[in-house]
CSV table of C-alpha atoms in Angstrom, one decimal:
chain,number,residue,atom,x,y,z
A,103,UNK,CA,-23.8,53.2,-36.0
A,104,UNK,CA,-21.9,53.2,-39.2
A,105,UNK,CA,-18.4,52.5,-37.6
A,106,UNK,CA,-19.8,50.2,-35.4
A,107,UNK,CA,-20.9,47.9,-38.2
A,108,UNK,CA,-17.4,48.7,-40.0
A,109,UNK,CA,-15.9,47.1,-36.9
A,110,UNK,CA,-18.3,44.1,-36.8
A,111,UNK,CA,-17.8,43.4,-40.5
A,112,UNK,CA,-14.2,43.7,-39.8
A,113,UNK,CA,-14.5,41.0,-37.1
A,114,UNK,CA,-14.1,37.6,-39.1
A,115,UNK,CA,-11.0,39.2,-40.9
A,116,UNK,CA,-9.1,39.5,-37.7
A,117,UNK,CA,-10.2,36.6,-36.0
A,118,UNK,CA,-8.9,34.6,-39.9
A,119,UNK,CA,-5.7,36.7,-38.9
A,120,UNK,CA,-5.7,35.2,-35.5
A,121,UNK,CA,-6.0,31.6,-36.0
A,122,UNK,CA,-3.2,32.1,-38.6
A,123,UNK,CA,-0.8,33.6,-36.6
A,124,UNK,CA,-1.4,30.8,-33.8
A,125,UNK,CA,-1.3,28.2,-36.1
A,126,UNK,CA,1.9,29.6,-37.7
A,127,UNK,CA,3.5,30.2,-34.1
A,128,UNK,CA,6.4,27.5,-33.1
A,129,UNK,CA,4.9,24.5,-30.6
A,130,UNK,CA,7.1,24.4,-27.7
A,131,UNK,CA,8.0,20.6,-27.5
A,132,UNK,CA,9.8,18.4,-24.1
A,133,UNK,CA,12.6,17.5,-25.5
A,134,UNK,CA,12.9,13.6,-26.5
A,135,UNK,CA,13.9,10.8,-23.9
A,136,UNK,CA,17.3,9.6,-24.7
A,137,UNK,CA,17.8,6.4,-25.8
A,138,UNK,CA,20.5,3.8,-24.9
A,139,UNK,CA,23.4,3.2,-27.2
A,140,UNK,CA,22.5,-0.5,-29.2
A,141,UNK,CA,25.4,-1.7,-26.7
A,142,UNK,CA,23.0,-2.1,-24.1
A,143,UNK,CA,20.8,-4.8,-23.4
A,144,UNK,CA,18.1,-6.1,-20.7
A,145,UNK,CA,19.9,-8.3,-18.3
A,146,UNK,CA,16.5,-10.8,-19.1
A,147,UNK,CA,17.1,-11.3,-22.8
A,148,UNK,CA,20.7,-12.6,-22.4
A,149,UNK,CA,20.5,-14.6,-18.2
A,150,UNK,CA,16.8,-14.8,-17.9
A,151,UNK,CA,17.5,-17.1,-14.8
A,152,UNK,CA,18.7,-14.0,-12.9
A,153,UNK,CA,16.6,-13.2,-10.2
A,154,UNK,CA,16.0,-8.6,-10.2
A,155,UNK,CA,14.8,-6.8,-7.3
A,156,UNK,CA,15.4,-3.6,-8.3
A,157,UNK,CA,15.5,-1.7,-5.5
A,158,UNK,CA,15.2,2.0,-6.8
A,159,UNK,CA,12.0,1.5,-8.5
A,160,UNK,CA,10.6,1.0,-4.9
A,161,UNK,CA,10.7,2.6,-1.6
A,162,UNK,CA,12.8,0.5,0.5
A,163,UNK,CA,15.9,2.1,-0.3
A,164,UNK,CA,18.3,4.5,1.5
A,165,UNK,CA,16.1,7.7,0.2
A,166,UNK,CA,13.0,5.9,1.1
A,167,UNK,CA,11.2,7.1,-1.9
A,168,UNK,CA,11.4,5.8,-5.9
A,169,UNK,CA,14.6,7.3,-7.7
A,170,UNK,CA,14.4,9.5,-10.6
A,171,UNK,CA,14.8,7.6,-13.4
A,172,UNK,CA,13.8,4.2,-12.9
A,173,UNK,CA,10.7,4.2,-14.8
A,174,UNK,CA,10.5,0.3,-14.4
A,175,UNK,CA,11.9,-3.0,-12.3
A,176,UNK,CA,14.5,-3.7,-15.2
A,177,UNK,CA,18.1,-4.6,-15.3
A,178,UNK,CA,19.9,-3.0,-17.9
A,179,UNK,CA,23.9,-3.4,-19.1
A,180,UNK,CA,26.4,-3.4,-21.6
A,181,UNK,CA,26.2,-6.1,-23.5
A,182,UNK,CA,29.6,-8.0,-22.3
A,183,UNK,CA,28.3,-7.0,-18.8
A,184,UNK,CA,25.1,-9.0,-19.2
A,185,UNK,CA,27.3,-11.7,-21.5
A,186,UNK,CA,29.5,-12.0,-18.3
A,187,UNK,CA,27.0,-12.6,-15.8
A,188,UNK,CA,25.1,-14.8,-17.5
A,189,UNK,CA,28.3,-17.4,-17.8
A,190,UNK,CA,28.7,-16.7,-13.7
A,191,UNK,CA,24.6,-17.6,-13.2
A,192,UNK,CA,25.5,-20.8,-15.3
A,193,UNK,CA,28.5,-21.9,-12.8
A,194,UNK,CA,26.1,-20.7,-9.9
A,195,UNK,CA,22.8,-22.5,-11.0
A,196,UNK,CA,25.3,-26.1,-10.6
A,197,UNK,CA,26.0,-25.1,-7.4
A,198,UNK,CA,22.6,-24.8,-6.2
A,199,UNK,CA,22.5,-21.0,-6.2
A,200,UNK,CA,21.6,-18.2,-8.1
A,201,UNK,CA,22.6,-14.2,-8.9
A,202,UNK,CA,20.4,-11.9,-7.3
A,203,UNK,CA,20.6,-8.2,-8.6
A,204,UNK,CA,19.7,-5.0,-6.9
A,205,UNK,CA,20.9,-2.1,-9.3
A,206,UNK,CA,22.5,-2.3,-12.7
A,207,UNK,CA,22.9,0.6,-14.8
A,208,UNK,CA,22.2,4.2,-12.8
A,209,UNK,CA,21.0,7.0,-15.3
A,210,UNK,CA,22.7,10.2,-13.8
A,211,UNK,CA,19.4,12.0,-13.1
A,212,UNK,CA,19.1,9.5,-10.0
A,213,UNK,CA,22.8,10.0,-8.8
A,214,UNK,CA,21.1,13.2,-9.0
A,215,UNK,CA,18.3,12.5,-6.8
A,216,UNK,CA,21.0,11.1,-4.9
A,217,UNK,CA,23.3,14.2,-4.1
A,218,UNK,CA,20.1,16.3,-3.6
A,219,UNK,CA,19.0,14.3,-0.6
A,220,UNK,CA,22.3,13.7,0.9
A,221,UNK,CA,22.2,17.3,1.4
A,222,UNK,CA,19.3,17.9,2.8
A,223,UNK,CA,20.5,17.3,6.2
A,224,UNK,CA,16.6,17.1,7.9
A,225,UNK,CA,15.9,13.7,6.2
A,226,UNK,CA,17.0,11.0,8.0
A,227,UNK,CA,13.5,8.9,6.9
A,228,UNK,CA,15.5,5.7,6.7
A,229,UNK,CA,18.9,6.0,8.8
A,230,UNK,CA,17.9,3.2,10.8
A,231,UNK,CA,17.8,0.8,8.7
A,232,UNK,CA,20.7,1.9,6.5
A,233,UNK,CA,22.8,4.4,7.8
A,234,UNK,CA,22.3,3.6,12.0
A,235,UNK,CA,26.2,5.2,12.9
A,236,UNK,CA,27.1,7.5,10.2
A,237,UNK,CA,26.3,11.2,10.6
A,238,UNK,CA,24.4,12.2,7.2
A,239,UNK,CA,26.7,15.5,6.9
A,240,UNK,CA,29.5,12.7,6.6
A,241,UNK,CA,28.3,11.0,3.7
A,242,UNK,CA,30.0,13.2,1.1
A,243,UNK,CA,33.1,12.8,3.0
A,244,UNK,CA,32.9,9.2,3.5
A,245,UNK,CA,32.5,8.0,0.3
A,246,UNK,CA,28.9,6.8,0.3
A,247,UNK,CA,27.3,9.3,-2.0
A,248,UNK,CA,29.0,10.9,-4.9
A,249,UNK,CA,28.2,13.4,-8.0
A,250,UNK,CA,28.9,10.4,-10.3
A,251,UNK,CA,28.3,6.8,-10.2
A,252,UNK,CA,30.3,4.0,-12.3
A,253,UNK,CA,26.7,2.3,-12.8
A,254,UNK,CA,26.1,5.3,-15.0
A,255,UNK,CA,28.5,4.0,-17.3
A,256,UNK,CA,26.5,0.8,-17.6
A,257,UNK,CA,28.7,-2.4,-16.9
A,258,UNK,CA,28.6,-1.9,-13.2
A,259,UNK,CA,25.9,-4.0,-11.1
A,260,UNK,CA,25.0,-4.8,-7.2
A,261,UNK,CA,24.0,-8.2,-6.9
A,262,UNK,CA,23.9,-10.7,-4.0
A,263,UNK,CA,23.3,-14.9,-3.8
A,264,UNK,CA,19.9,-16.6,-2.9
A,265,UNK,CA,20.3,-20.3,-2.1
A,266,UNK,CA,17.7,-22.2,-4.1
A,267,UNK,CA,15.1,-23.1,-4.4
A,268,UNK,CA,14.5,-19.7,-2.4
A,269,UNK,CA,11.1,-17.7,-1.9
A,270,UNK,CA,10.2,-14.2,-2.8
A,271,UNK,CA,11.3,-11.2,-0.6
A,272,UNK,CA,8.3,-10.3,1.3
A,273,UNK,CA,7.6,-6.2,0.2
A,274,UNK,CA,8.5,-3.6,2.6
A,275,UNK,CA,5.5,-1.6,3.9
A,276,UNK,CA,6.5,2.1,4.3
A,277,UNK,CA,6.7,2.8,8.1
A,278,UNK,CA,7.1,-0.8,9.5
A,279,UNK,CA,10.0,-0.5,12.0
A,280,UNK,CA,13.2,0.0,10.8
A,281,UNK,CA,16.2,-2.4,12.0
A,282,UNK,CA,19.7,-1.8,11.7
A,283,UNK,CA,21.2,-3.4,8.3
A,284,UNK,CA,23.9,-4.7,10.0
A,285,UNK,CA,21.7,-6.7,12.7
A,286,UNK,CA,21.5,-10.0,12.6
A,287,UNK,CA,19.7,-11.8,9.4
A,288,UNK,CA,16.6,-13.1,11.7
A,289,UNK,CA,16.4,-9.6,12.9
A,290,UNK,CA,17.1,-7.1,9.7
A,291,UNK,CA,14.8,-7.0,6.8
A,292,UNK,CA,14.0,-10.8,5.4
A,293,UNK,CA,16.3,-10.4,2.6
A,294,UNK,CA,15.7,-14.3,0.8
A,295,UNK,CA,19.5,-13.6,-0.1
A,296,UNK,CA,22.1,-15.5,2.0
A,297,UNK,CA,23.3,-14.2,5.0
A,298,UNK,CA,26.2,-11.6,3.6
A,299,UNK,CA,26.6,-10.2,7.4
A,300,UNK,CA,24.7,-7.0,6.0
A,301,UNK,CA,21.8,-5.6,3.9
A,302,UNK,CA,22.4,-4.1,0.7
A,303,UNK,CA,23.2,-0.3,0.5
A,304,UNK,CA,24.3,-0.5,4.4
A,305,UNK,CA,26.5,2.6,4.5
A,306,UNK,CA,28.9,0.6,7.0
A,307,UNK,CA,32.4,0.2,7.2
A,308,UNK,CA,30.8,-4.0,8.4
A,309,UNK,CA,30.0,-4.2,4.4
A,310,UNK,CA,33.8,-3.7,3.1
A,311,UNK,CA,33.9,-7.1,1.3
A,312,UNK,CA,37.1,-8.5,3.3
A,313,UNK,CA,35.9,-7.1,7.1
A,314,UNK,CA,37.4,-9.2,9.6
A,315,UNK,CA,34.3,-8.9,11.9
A,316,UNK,CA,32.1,-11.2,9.6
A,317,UNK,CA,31.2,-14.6,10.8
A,318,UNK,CA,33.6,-17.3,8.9
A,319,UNK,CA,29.9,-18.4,7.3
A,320,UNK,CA,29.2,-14.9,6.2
A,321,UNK,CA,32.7,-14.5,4.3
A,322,UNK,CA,32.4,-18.0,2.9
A,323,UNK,CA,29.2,-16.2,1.0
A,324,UNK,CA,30.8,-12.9,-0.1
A,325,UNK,CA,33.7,-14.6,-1.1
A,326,UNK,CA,31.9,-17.5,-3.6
A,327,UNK,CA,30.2,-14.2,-4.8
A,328,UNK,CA,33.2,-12.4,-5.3
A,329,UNK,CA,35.2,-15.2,-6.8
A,330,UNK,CA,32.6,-16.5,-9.1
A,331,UNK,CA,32.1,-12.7,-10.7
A,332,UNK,CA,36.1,-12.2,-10.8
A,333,UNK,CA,36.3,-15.4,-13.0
A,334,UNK,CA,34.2,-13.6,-15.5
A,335,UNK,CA,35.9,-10.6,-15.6
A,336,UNK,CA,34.4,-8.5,-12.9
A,337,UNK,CA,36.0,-6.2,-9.8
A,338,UNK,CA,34.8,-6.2,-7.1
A,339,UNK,CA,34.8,-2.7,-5.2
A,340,UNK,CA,36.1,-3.2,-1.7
A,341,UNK,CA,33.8,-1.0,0.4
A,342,UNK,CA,31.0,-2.4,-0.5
A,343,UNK,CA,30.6,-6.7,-1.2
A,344,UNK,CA,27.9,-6.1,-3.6
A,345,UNK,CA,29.3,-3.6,-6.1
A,346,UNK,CA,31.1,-5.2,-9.0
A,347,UNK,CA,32.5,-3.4,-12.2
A,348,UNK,CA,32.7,-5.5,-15.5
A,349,UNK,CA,36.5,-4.8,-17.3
A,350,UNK,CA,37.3,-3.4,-19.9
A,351,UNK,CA,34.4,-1.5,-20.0
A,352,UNK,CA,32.9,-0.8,-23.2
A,353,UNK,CA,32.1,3.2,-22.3
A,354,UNK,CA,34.8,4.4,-19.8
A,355,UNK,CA,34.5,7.9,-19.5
A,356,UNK,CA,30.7,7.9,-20.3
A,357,UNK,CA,27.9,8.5,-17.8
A,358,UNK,CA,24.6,8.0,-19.6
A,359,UNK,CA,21.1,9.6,-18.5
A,360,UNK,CA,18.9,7.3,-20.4
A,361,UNK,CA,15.7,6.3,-18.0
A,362,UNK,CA,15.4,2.3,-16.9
A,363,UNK,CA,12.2,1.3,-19.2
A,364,UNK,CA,11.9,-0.9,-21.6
A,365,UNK,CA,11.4,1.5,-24.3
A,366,UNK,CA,15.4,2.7,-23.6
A,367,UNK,CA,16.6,-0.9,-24.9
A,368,UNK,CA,13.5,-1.4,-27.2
A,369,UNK,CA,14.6,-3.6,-30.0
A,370,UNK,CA,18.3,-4.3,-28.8
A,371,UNK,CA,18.7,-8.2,-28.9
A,372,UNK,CA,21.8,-9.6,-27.1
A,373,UNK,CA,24.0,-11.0,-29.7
């Protein structure tokens, strides 16, 4: 019995030891979200006029599923970016119309999310609405899907027109029936945009900005959307009428992984 009570009046000593060691033993910590540079802004503090539907926070996208890295429905950009569009939304906003945007800055995590389901070659969840006549081992190949994205380096943005005063896009309900993007506007998705000839993110040769195919009404529209962002500095990427690239960009060689939330451009005012 007598080294059994040694050992019990031993007992609080090592358990003191215990709690020491654990309390003196390193706390393994996730490392800190990255922030945006103070270059960057929300698109709403400097054009709040602009109407966002950002796409990648939602569903109804080419993945069908929410993108890594869009944390919330915000448009962010460099600051001449934002500066630039919100001088074109003025101009447009006489006219009787107004920017719509779909995507502004990309963190790389979801060009990420991109690559990793372009090849996986089993899901083809939404190839009818946005890829009907392109093989998905073809995508690489093709150009639609690439290991880096301009939006990453934030002054690149896909953006459309909506005729106003224009209603809400209706949401999409995961599994309605998928139509072709480059269908007809009364039969495709009820975009409110104006008719463009396609849908955004069709991965179609139909959406190179100058496709002679279009109607002469259709081209009319791409072209007062092209012309009106090319005024204010932007270039307009031919394969696709929606993508348009603010110059000189303020980080040209830099592809940022920041997440789209608030918190990334908390405190940045556009100046």
């Amino acid at each position: 019995m007598t080294g059994l009570g040694t050992a019990f009046r031993a007992l609080p000593t090592l358990v003191a030891g215990l709690l020491a060691l654990t309390a003196a033993a390193p706390v393994a910590q996730a490392a800190p979200e990255p922030e945006a540079p103070p270059e960057f802004v929300a698109l709403r503090s400097v054009a709040p006029t602009v109407t966002e539907e950002m796409r990648y926070t939602t569903v109804h996208n080419f993945v069908g599923d929410r993108i890594d890295g869009y944390r919330q429905p915000l448009c962010i950009l460099t600051r001449p970016a934002a500066d630039a569009l919100r001088r074109a939304q003025a101009r447009l906003l006489r006219q009787g119309y107004s920017l719509k945007v779909y995507d502004c800055y990309r963190p790389q995590r979801a060009v990420d999310h991109f690559v990793r389901w372009a090849k996986d070659l089993q899901d083809e969840t939404m190839k009818q609405e946005f890829y009907p006549h392109v093989d998905k081992s073809r995508l690489f190949a093709d150009g639609y899907i690439a290991e880096k994205s301009g939006h990453s380096r934030g002054s690149t943005v896909d953006l459309t027109l909506v005729k106003l005063p224009a209603l809400p896009t209706r949401p999409y309900l995961p599994g309605e029936p998928l139509v072709p993007c480059f269908a007809p506007r009364s039969e495709r998705f009820p975009d409110n945009s104006v008719d463009m000839g396609t849908g955004y993110d069709c991965f179609d040769t139909l959406s190179h900005t100058d496709d002679p195919r279009i109607t002469a009404k259709q081209r009319a529209n791409r072209q007062m959307l092209k012309s009106t962002l090319v005024a204010e500095g932007f270039v307009n990427l031919p394969e696709e009428w929606w993508h348009f690239t603010y110059k000189p960009e303020p980080f040209p060689g830099t592809f940022f992984d920041f997440p789209v939330a608030r918190r990334s451009v908390a405190g940045h005012r556009a100046g």
